Short mmCIF file of C-alpha atoms and ligand atoms in Angstrom, two decimals:
data_model
loop_
_atom_site.label_atom_id
_atom_site.label_comp_id
_atom_site.label_asym_id
_atom_site.label_seq_id
_atom_site.Cartn_x
_atom_site.Cartn_y
_atom_site.Cartn_z
CA UNK A 1 0.00 0.00 0.00
CA UNK A 2 1.44 3.36 -0.99
CA UNK A 3 0.88 6.17 1.45
CA UNK A 4 3.27 9.03 0.94
CA UNK A 5 5.45 9.26 4.02
CA UNK A 6 5.07 13.01 4.55
CA UNK A 7 1.32 12.69 4.92
CA UNK A 8 -0.41 12.60 8.28
CA UNK A 9 -3.61 14.60 7.81
CA UNK A 10 -6.73 12.44 7.77
CA UNK A 11 -8.04 13.74 4.47
CA UNK A 12 -4.64 13.08 2.88
CA UNK A 13 -4.57 9.53 4.26
CA UNK A 14 -8.11 8.84 3.01
CA UNK A 15 -7.23 10.16 -0.46
CA UNK A 16 -3.59 9.14 -0.93
CA UNK A 17 -3.61 5.60 0.49
CA UNK A 18 -3.55 3.70 -2.77
CA UNK A 19 -3.02 0.27 -4.22
CA UNK A 20 0.22 0.03 -6.16
CA UNK A 21 -0.17 1.37 -9.71
CA UNK A 22 -0.42 -1.16 -12.53
CA UNK A 23 1.71 -1.06 -15.70
CA UNK A 24 -0.89 1.32 -17.19
CA UNK A 25 -0.01 4.14 -14.77
CA UNK A 26 -3.65 4.91 -13.96
CA UNK A 27 -4.33 7.86 -11.63
CA UNK A 28 -7.41 6.42 -9.90
CA UNK A 29 -7.35 2.89 -8.45
CA UNK A 30 -8.82 0.42 -10.98
CA UNK A 31 -11.44 -2.17 -10.16
CA UNK A 32 -9.91 -5.65 -9.68
CA UNK A 33 -12.82 -7.91 -10.58
CA UNK A 34 -11.01 -11.22 -10.35
CA UNK A 35 -11.84 -14.19 -8.17
CA UNK A 36 -8.27 -15.53 -8.11
CA UNK A 37 -4.64 -14.60 -8.79
CA UNK A 38 -1.91 -16.51 -10.64
CA UNK A 39 1.52 -17.77 -9.56
CA UNK A 40 4.84 -17.95 -11.41
CA UNK A 41 5.70 -21.44 -10.22
CA UNK A 42 5.12 -24.05 -7.54
CA UNK A 43 7.55 -22.39 -5.12
CA UNK A 44 5.70 -19.06 -5.27
CA UNK A 45 2.44 -20.88 -4.75
CA UNK A 46 3.83 -22.81 -1.75
CA UNK A 47 5.22 -19.63 -0.18
CA UNK A 48 1.91 -17.79 -0.72
CA UNK A 49 -0.17 -20.46 0.96
CA UNK A 50 2.37 -20.61 3.79
CA UNK A 51 1.89 -16.81 4.16
CA UNK A 52 5.64 -16.26 3.69
CA UNK A 53 4.91 -13.50 1.20
CA UNK A 54 2.26 -10.79 1.03
CA UNK A 55 0.31 -11.95 -2.02
CA UNK A 56 -3.28 -12.20 -3.12
CA UNK A 57 -4.38 -15.80 -3.66
CA UNK A 58 -8.16 -15.78 -3.92
CA UNK A 59 -10.61 -12.88 -3.44
CA UNK A 60 -12.39 -14.59 -0.53
CA UNK A 61 -9.05 -14.17 1.34
CA UNK A 62 -7.97 -10.77 -0.01
CA UNK A 63 -8.21 -8.53 -3.07
CA UNK A 64 -6.41 -5.25 -3.91
CA UNK A 65 -9.63 -3.19 -3.71
CA UNK A 66 -10.62 -4.70 -0.37
CA UNK A 67 -7.10 -4.23 1.01
CA UNK A 68 -7.10 -0.55 0.00
CA UNK A 69 -10.42 0.05 1.75
CA UNK A 70 -9.20 -1.74 4.91
CA UNK A 71 -5.93 0.23 4.98
CA UNK A 72 -7.80 3.52 4.83
CA UNK A 73 -10.12 2.44 7.66
CA UNK A 74 -7.17 1.30 9.82
CA UNK A 75 -5.56 4.72 9.46
CA UNK A 76 -8.75 6.70 10.05
CA UNK A 77 -9.61 4.71 13.21
CA UNK A 78 -5.94 4.59 14.31
CA UNK A 79 -6.15 0.80 14.56
CA UNK A 80 -3.47 -1.86 14.12
CA UNK A 81 -5.26 -4.04 11.58
CA UNK A 82 -8.65 -4.78 10.00
CA UNK A 83 -10.97 -7.10 8.07
CA UNK A 84 -13.72 -6.12 5.59
CA UNK A 85 -17.11 -7.83 5.23
CA UNK A 86 -20.07 -8.05 2.85
CA UNK A 87 -22.37 -6.13 5.26
CA UNK A 88 -22.34 -4.50 8.68
CA UNK A 89 -24.17 -7.53 10.11
CA UNK A 90 -21.53 -9.86 8.64
CA UNK A 91 -18.91 -7.77 10.49
CA UNK A 92 -20.82 -8.08 13.76
CA UNK A 93 -21.68 -11.78 13.41
CA UNK A 94 -18.21 -12.84 12.24
CA UNK A 95 -16.37 -10.75 14.86
CA UNK A 96 -18.38 -12.23 17.74
CA UNK A 97 -18.47 -15.78 16.35
CA UNK A 98 -14.69 -15.77 15.84
CA UNK A 99 -13.94 -14.64 19.39
CA UNK A 100 -16.60 -16.48 21.44
CA UNK A 101 -17.15 -20.13 22.42
CA UNK A 102 -20.02 -22.04 24.01
CA UNK A 103 -20.54 -20.85 27.59
CA UNK A 104 -19.28 -17.31 26.95
CA UNK A 105 -21.34 -14.28 27.91
CA UNK A 106 -21.85 -10.80 26.38
CA UNK A 107 -22.82 -7.62 28.25
CA UNK A 108 -24.44 -5.23 25.77
CA UNK A 109 -26.28 -1.93 25.75
CA UNK A 110 -30.00 -2.58 25.11
CA UNK A 111 -30.34 0.21 22.54
CA UNK A 112 -28.42 -1.36 19.67
CA UNK A 113 -29.22 -1.98 16.01
CA UNK A 114 -32.27 -4.28 15.63
CA UNK A 115 -30.49 -7.16 13.87
CA UNK A 116 -27.64 -7.11 16.43
CA UNK A 117 -30.30 -7.48 19.12
CA UNK A 118 -31.90 -10.40 17.25
CA UNK A 119 -28.49 -12.05 16.76
CA UNK A 120 -27.72 -11.89 20.49
CA UNK A 121 -31.22 -12.79 21.71
CA UNK A 122 -32.40 -15.38 19.19
CA UNK A 123 -29.39 -17.00 17.53
CA UNK A 124 -26.34 -16.95 19.84
CA UNK A 125 -28.24 -18.93 22.54
CA UNK A 126 -28.36 -21.81 19.99
CA UNK A 127 -24.60 -22.12 20.55
CA UNK A 128 -24.75 -21.50 24.29
CA UNK A 129 -23.71 -17.82 24.15
CA UNK A 130 -25.82 -15.59 26.38
CA UNK A 131 -26.29 -11.82 26.51
CA UNK A 132 -27.31 -9.51 29.38
CA UNK A 133 -28.46 -5.99 28.48
CA UNK A 134 -27.94 -2.71 30.32
CA UNK A 135 -29.65 0.65 29.91
CA UNK A 136 -27.36 3.20 28.20
CA UNK A 137 -28.51 5.85 30.66
CA UNK A 138 -27.60 3.71 33.70
CA UNK A 139 -23.90 2.91 33.28
CA UNK A 140 -23.63 2.31 37.05
CA UNK A 141 -25.56 -0.98 36.54
CA UNK A 142 -23.03 -2.46 34.09
CA UNK A 143 -20.65 -4.06 36.60
CA UNK A 144 -23.51 -5.98 38.27
CA UNK A 145 -24.21 -7.74 34.97
CA UNK A 146 -20.65 -9.02 34.49
CA UNK A 147 -20.10 -12.76 35.17
CA UNK A 148 -16.97 -14.93 35.30
CA UNK A 149 -17.89 -16.08 31.77
CA UNK A 150 -18.32 -12.53 30.35
CA UNK A 151 -15.95 -11.92 27.42
CA UNK A 152 -17.30 -8.89 25.57
CA UNK A 153 -18.72 -5.47 26.47
CA UNK A 154 -20.64 -4.12 23.46
CA UNK A 155 -22.08 -0.68 22.78
CA UNK A 156 -23.24 1.75 20.09
CA UNK A 157 -22.80 5.46 20.79
CA UNK A 158 -24.71 7.52 19.70
CA UNK A 159 -27.48 4.92 19.96
CA UNK A 160 -30.27 4.18 17.49
CA UNK A 161 -32.92 5.66 17.36
CA UNK A 162 -32.76 7.50 20.72
CA UNK A 163 -29.37 9.24 20.14
CA UNK A 164 -28.18 8.42 23.67
CA UNK A 165 -24.46 8.80 24.42
CA UNK A 166 -22.30 6.72 26.74
CA UNK A 167 -18.81 7.55 28.03
CA UNK A 168 -16.31 5.36 26.13
CA UNK A 169 -13.49 6.01 28.61
CA UNK A 170 -15.69 4.81 31.47
CA UNK A 171 -16.54 1.65 29.49
CA UNK A 172 -12.91 0.87 28.69
CA UNK A 173 -12.08 1.25 32.40
CA UNK A 174 -14.76 -1.34 33.26
CA UNK A 175 -13.59 -3.64 30.44
CA UNK A 176 -9.96 -3.48 31.63
CA UNK A 177 -10.83 -4.08 35.26
CA UNK A 178 -12.78 -7.26 34.38
CA UNK A 179 -10.59 -8.48 31.51
CA UNK A 180 -13.27 -7.95 28.84
CA UNK A 181 -12.96 -6.85 25.24
CA UNK A 182 -14.67 -3.52 24.54
CA UNK A 183 -16.28 -3.58 21.08
CA UNK A 184 -17.90 -0.42 19.69
CA UNK A 185 -20.26 -0.16 16.71
CA UNK A 186 -19.15 3.21 15.32
CA UNK A 187 -21.51 3.32 12.30
CA UNK A 188 -23.42 6.41 13.48
CA UNK A 189 -20.33 8.46 14.24
CA UNK A 190 -17.69 7.36 11.69
CA UNK A 191 -14.00 7.97 12.50
CA UNK A 192 -14.46 11.61 11.43
CA UNK A 193 -16.65 12.21 14.49
CA UNK A 194 -15.28 9.70 17.00
CA UNK A 195 -12.33 7.29 17.31
CA UNK A 196 -13.25 4.76 20.05
CA UNK A 197 -9.74 3.21 20.01
CA UNK A 198 -8.32 6.46 21.41
CA UNK A 199 -10.65 5.96 24.41
CA UNK A 200 -9.57 2.34 24.96
CA UNK A 201 -11.82 0.22 22.68
CA UNK A 202 -10.25 -3.08 21.56
CA UNK A 203 -12.28 -3.39 18.35
CA UNK A 204 -14.39 -0.95 16.33
CA UNK A 205 -16.86 -2.10 13.74
CA UNK A 206 -18.96 -0.40 11.08
CA UNK A 207 -21.84 -0.84 8.76
CA UNK A 208 -20.07 0.81 5.80
CA UNK A 209 -23.51 0.83 4.14
CA UNK A 210 -24.36 3.98 6.09
CA UNK A 211 -22.23 7.15 6.14
CA UNK A 212 -19.11 5.50 4.72
CA UNK A 213 -20.83 4.81 1.39
CA UNK A 214 -22.99 7.82 2.17
CA UNK A 215 -24.94 7.68 -1.07
CA UNK A 216 -27.21 4.69 -0.50
CA UNK A 217 -25.55 2.48 -3.11
CA UNK A 218 -23.73 -0.54 -1.66
CA UNK A 219 -23.60 -2.75 1.44
CA UNK A 220 -20.39 -3.35 3.35
CA UNK A 221 -18.86 -3.80 6.78
CA UNK A 222 -15.48 -3.57 8.48
CA UNK A 223 -13.88 -4.45 11.83
CA UNK A 224 -10.60 -2.81 12.93
CA UNK A 225 -8.56 -2.99 16.11
CA UNK A 226 -5.91 -5.05 17.88
CA UNK A 227 -3.74 -7.17 15.61
CA UNK A 228 -4.04 -10.48 17.49
CA UNK A 229 -7.86 -10.24 17.60
CA UNK A 230 -8.09 -9.22 13.94
CA UNK A 231 -5.98 -12.29 13.03
CA UNK A 232 -8.57 -14.58 14.68
CA UNK A 233 -11.43 -12.74 12.97
CA UNK A 234 -9.66 -12.78 9.59
CA UNK A 235 -9.05 -16.55 9.69
CA UNK A 236 -12.66 -17.22 10.68
CA UNK A 237 -13.91 -14.84 7.95
CA UNK A 238 -11.77 -16.30 5.17
CA UNK A 239 -13.06 -19.78 5.97
CA UNK A 240 -16.71 -18.83 6.44
CA UNK A 241 -17.05 -16.55 3.41
CA UNK A 242 -18.48 -13.19 4.46
CA UNK A 243 -15.95 -11.30 2.27
CA UNK A 244 -16.62 -7.84 0.86
CA UNK A 245 -16.98 -7.85 -2.93
CA UNK A 246 -14.16 -6.02 -4.77
CA UNK A 247 -16.75 -3.86 -6.53
CA UNK A 248 -18.26 -2.67 -3.25
CA UNK A 249 -14.77 -2.21 -1.77
CA UNK A 250 -13.85 0.01 -4.73
CA UNK A 251 -16.97 2.15 -4.19
CA UNK A 252 -16.35 2.36 -0.43
CA UNK A 253 -12.67 3.26 -0.82
CA UNK A 254 -13.66 6.07 -3.22
CA UNK A 255 -16.32 7.18 -0.73
CA UNK A 256 -13.71 7.51 2.03
CA UNK A 257 -11.97 10.20 -0.06
CA UNK A 258 -14.90 12.53 0.69
CA UNK A 259 -15.96 11.16 4.11
CA UNK A 260 -14.56 14.03 6.16
CA UNK A 261 -16.10 16.66 3.89
CA UNK A 262 -19.48 14.93 3.85
CA UNK A 263 -19.70 14.10 7.55
CA UNK A 264 -18.80 17.66 8.56
CA UNK A 265 -21.54 19.04 6.30
CA UNK A 266 -24.05 16.43 7.53
CA UNK A 267 -23.27 17.52 11.11
CA UNK A 268 -23.49 21.26 10.33
CA UNK A 269 -26.90 20.73 8.70
CA UNK A 270 -28.05 18.53 11.60
CA UNK A 271 -27.06 21.09 14.25
CA UNK A 272 -28.86 23.89 12.39
CA UNK A 273 -32.00 21.72 12.06
CA UNK A 274 -31.83 20.62 15.72
CA UNK A 275 -31.64 24.28 16.83
CA UNK A 276 -34.64 25.08 14.62
CA UNK A 277 -36.68 22.15 15.96
CA UNK A 278 -35.89 23.05 19.58
CA UNK A 279 -37.89 26.26 19.13
CA UNK A 280 -40.79 24.74 17.14
CA UNK A 281 -44.18 24.88 18.94
CA UNK A 282 -45.23 21.40 17.72
CA UNK A 283 -42.05 19.81 19.09
CA UNK A 284 -42.01 18.43 22.63
CA UNK A 285 -38.30 17.54 22.74
CA UNK A 286 -35.21 17.26 20.51
CA UNK A 287 -32.20 15.08 21.14
CA UNK A 288 -28.96 15.83 19.33
CA UNK A 289 -25.50 15.23 20.87
CA UNK A 290 -24.27 18.82 20.39
CA UNK A 291 -27.37 20.55 21.81
CA UNK A 292 -26.72 21.88 25.33
CA UNK A 293 -30.00 20.24 26.36
CA UNK A 294 -28.72 16.70 25.57
CA UNK A 295 -28.40 14.82 28.90
CA UNK A 296 -24.88 13.62 27.95
CA UNK A 297 -23.76 16.84 26.26
CA UNK A 298 -20.47 16.90 28.22
CA UNK A 299 -19.58 13.33 27.27
CA UNK A 300 -20.54 14.03 23.65
CA UNK A 301 -18.20 17.06 23.61
CA UNK A 302 -15.40 14.99 25.15
CA UNK A 303 -15.45 12.09 22.70
CA UNK A 304 -17.04 13.47 19.51
CA UNK A 305 -15.63 16.06 17.11
CA UNK A 306 -19.05 16.73 15.57
CA UNK A 307 -22.58 15.84 16.64
CA UNK A 308 -23.24 13.38 13.79
CA UNK A 309 -26.25 13.45 11.47
CA UNK A 310 -29.01 11.77 13.48
CA UNK A 311 -31.66 13.76 15.35
CA UNK A 312 -34.32 12.22 17.61
CA UNK A 313 -37.44 14.31 17.78
CA UNK A 314 -40.48 13.98 20.02
CA UNK A 315 -43.58 15.57 18.50
CA UNK A 316 -46.59 16.64 20.47
CA UNK A 317 -49.61 14.35 20.11
CA UNK A 318 -47.94 10.90 20.28
CA UNK A 319 -48.39 8.11 17.74
CA UNK A 320 -51.14 9.70 15.59
CA UNK A 321 -49.25 12.97 15.30
CA UNK A 322 -46.15 10.97 14.35
CA UNK A 323 -48.00 9.19 11.53
CA UNK A 324 -49.54 12.45 10.27
CA UNK A 325 -46.12 14.10 10.26
CA UNK A 326 -44.71 11.26 8.14
CA UNK A 327 -47.63 11.50 5.69
CA UNK A 328 -47.13 15.26 5.20
CA UNK A 329 -43.41 14.97 4.40
CA UNK A 330 -42.68 15.98 0.78
CA UNK A 331 -38.94 16.40 0.18
CA UNK A 332 -37.42 13.98 2.69
CA UNK A 333 -37.55 10.22 2.07
CA UNK A 334 -39.45 7.60 4.04
CA UNK A 335 -36.85 4.83 4.07
CA UNK A 336 -35.13 2.34 6.36
CA UNK A 337 -31.60 3.47 5.46
CA UNK A 338 -29.63 6.26 7.12
CA UNK A 339 -26.47 8.24 6.48
CA UNK A 340 -27.45 9.03 2.89
CA UNK A 341 -27.04 12.33 0.99
CA UNK A 342 -30.85 12.35 1.06
CA UNK A 343 -32.57 13.27 4.32
CA UNK A 344 -34.59 10.31 5.67
CA UNK A 345 -37.35 10.42 8.30
CA UNK A 346 -38.73 7.43 10.20
CA UNK A 347 -41.40 6.96 12.85
CA UNK A 348 -40.36 3.81 14.76
CA UNK A 349 -43.69 3.43 16.67
CA UNK A 350 -45.65 2.97 13.41
CA UNK A 351 -42.95 1.14 11.39
CA UNK A 352 -39.88 -0.73 12.69
CA UNK A 353 -41.28 -1.03 16.23
CA UNK A 354 -45.04 -1.14 15.45
CA UNK A 355 -45.49 -4.55 17.15
CA UNK A 356 -44.42 -3.12 20.52
CA UNK A 357 -47.00 -1.80 23.00
CA UNK A 358 -46.44 1.36 25.08
CA UNK A 359 -44.67 -0.53 27.91
CA UNK A 360 -42.38 -2.36 25.49
CA UNK A 361 -41.60 0.87 23.67
CA UNK A 362 -40.63 2.42 26.99
CA UNK A 363 -38.33 -0.50 27.82
CA UNK A 364 -36.57 0.11 24.50
CA UNK A 365 -36.12 3.82 25.39
CA UNK A 366 -38.68 4.69 22.67
CA UNK A 367 -41.77 6.85 22.78
CA UNK A 368 -44.85 6.90 20.53
CA UNK A 369 -44.16 10.34 19.10
CA UNK A 370 -40.46 9.69 18.40
CA UNK A 371 -39.25 10.61 14.92
CA UNK A 372 -35.71 9.84 13.74
CA UNK A 373 -34.18 12.15 11.16
CA UNK A 374 -31.07 11.14 9.25
CA UNK A 375 -30.01 14.56 8.02
CA UNK A 376 -28.72 14.63 4.44
CA UNK A 377 -26.77 17.08 2.32
CA UNK A 378 -29.60 18.97 0.61
CA UNK A 379 -29.68 22.77 1.05
CA UNK A 380 -30.43 23.09 4.75
CA UNK A 381 -33.24 25.64 4.35
CA UNK A 382 -35.08 23.20 2.05
CA UNK A 383 -34.90 20.44 4.69
CA UNK A 384 -36.08 22.88 7.38
CA UNK A 385 -38.94 24.05 5.14
CA UNK A 386 -40.14 20.46 4.60
CA UNK A 387 -39.97 19.57 8.31
CA UNK A 388 -41.71 22.83 9.24
CA UNK A 389 -44.65 22.34 6.85
CA UNK A 390 -45.03 18.69 7.98
CA UNK A 391 -45.06 19.77 11.63
CA UNK A 392 -47.58 22.54 11.12
CA UNK A 393 -51.08 21.33 11.86
CA UNK A 394 -53.32 22.13 8.87
CA UNK A 395 -56.92 22.54 9.93
C1 PLP B 401 -27.25 -0.60 9.56
C2 PLP B 401 -26.53 -0.89 10.81
C3 PLP B 401 -25.94 -2.15 11.02
C4 PLP B 401 -26.08 -3.28 10.04
O1 PLP B 401 -25.41 -3.00 8.85
P1 PLP B 401 -25.81 -3.64 7.43
O2 PLP B 401 -24.76 -3.10 6.52
O3 PLP B 401 -27.20 -3.22 7.10
O4 PLP B 401 -25.72 -5.14 7.59
C5 PLP B 401 -25.26 -2.34 12.20
N1 PLP B 401 -25.14 -1.36 13.13
C6 PLP B 401 -25.69 -0.14 12.94
C7 PLP B 401 -25.52 0.90 14.00
C8 PLP B 401 -26.39 0.14 11.79
O5 PLP B 401 -26.96 1.35 11.63
#
């Protein structure tokens, strides 16, 4: 991997970390759509399989496009090593499956991505791996949930869809004291906003589908962190087949060239919108990490460089008002994705979480009037105009 030695700025690293040029002297990294690679002779083949040289063998193991994407992510997260995956869920499943055995235990925040919750609650018990959940807003309860068999402490901050924040330094202190691995899903923040490794995380994983692609095109995932752990995860991944496709890796590596620019603009738009919503008469409450009113504002300021692009909004009038708001939206999209150039609004109580009753919603830190906004890159006054007209009650 060629990264010019004089470079240290993040934007430079994301742009100038490049696969070695081919004989055609191309400026932009080409797409290496090949399932396998060829060898000069039997000795080169033997040495490659013995891992005595750094060579591509087969694209399930490695590929130049995938390697370039991983190297950029390692540098942006300040990690030692990394592995790329077909999706964010493949990153989460493979990372946990590689590191855990029957009888092991996970302590996880309860407000995590829905499929991660399903994985821990429904599938891992099949292999004798149990999970105990804690409330993000009650970190003092975490240590009580740790058992002799606990191996992993898992968290997402900011959380989805409530935009709660938890202190990463506090978590890494707990993990160290009890000999646990701290794993952080950093999809909502991206390394531009937050680098969990600097606060003591052992592994950081991402759904690259979200802000890393940032344009709603491809799926991908990545796990970065300590070299010895990544080695275990890599070997498990290359034998179980959750590899990132070279095409998606090429898109994602290109996307990283503009990540910093995009995420900063997403966050500037989100802060402006959050400030607008805070004053709106139809709004009961707004949660955004960089609003002074956020309960964990101090922690957010300590560990995040920007507030991210997700706003949680409580509108007056509960579930019905939430549904009406969604139906009046004109510019923004009603979609399950987030971290896109296009602003997306969702109403969990009438969509993703519609099967939950009021008590269950409460247990999940959700309310009936909660709206999640994934702020995009449209002209900010156009987004504000759309939200304003959808909030205004037309009689
Ligand atoms: C979307 C998401 C995932 C899952 O990623 P996929 O790429 O959809 O598999 C995991 N964690 C978080 C926080 C997400 O938002």
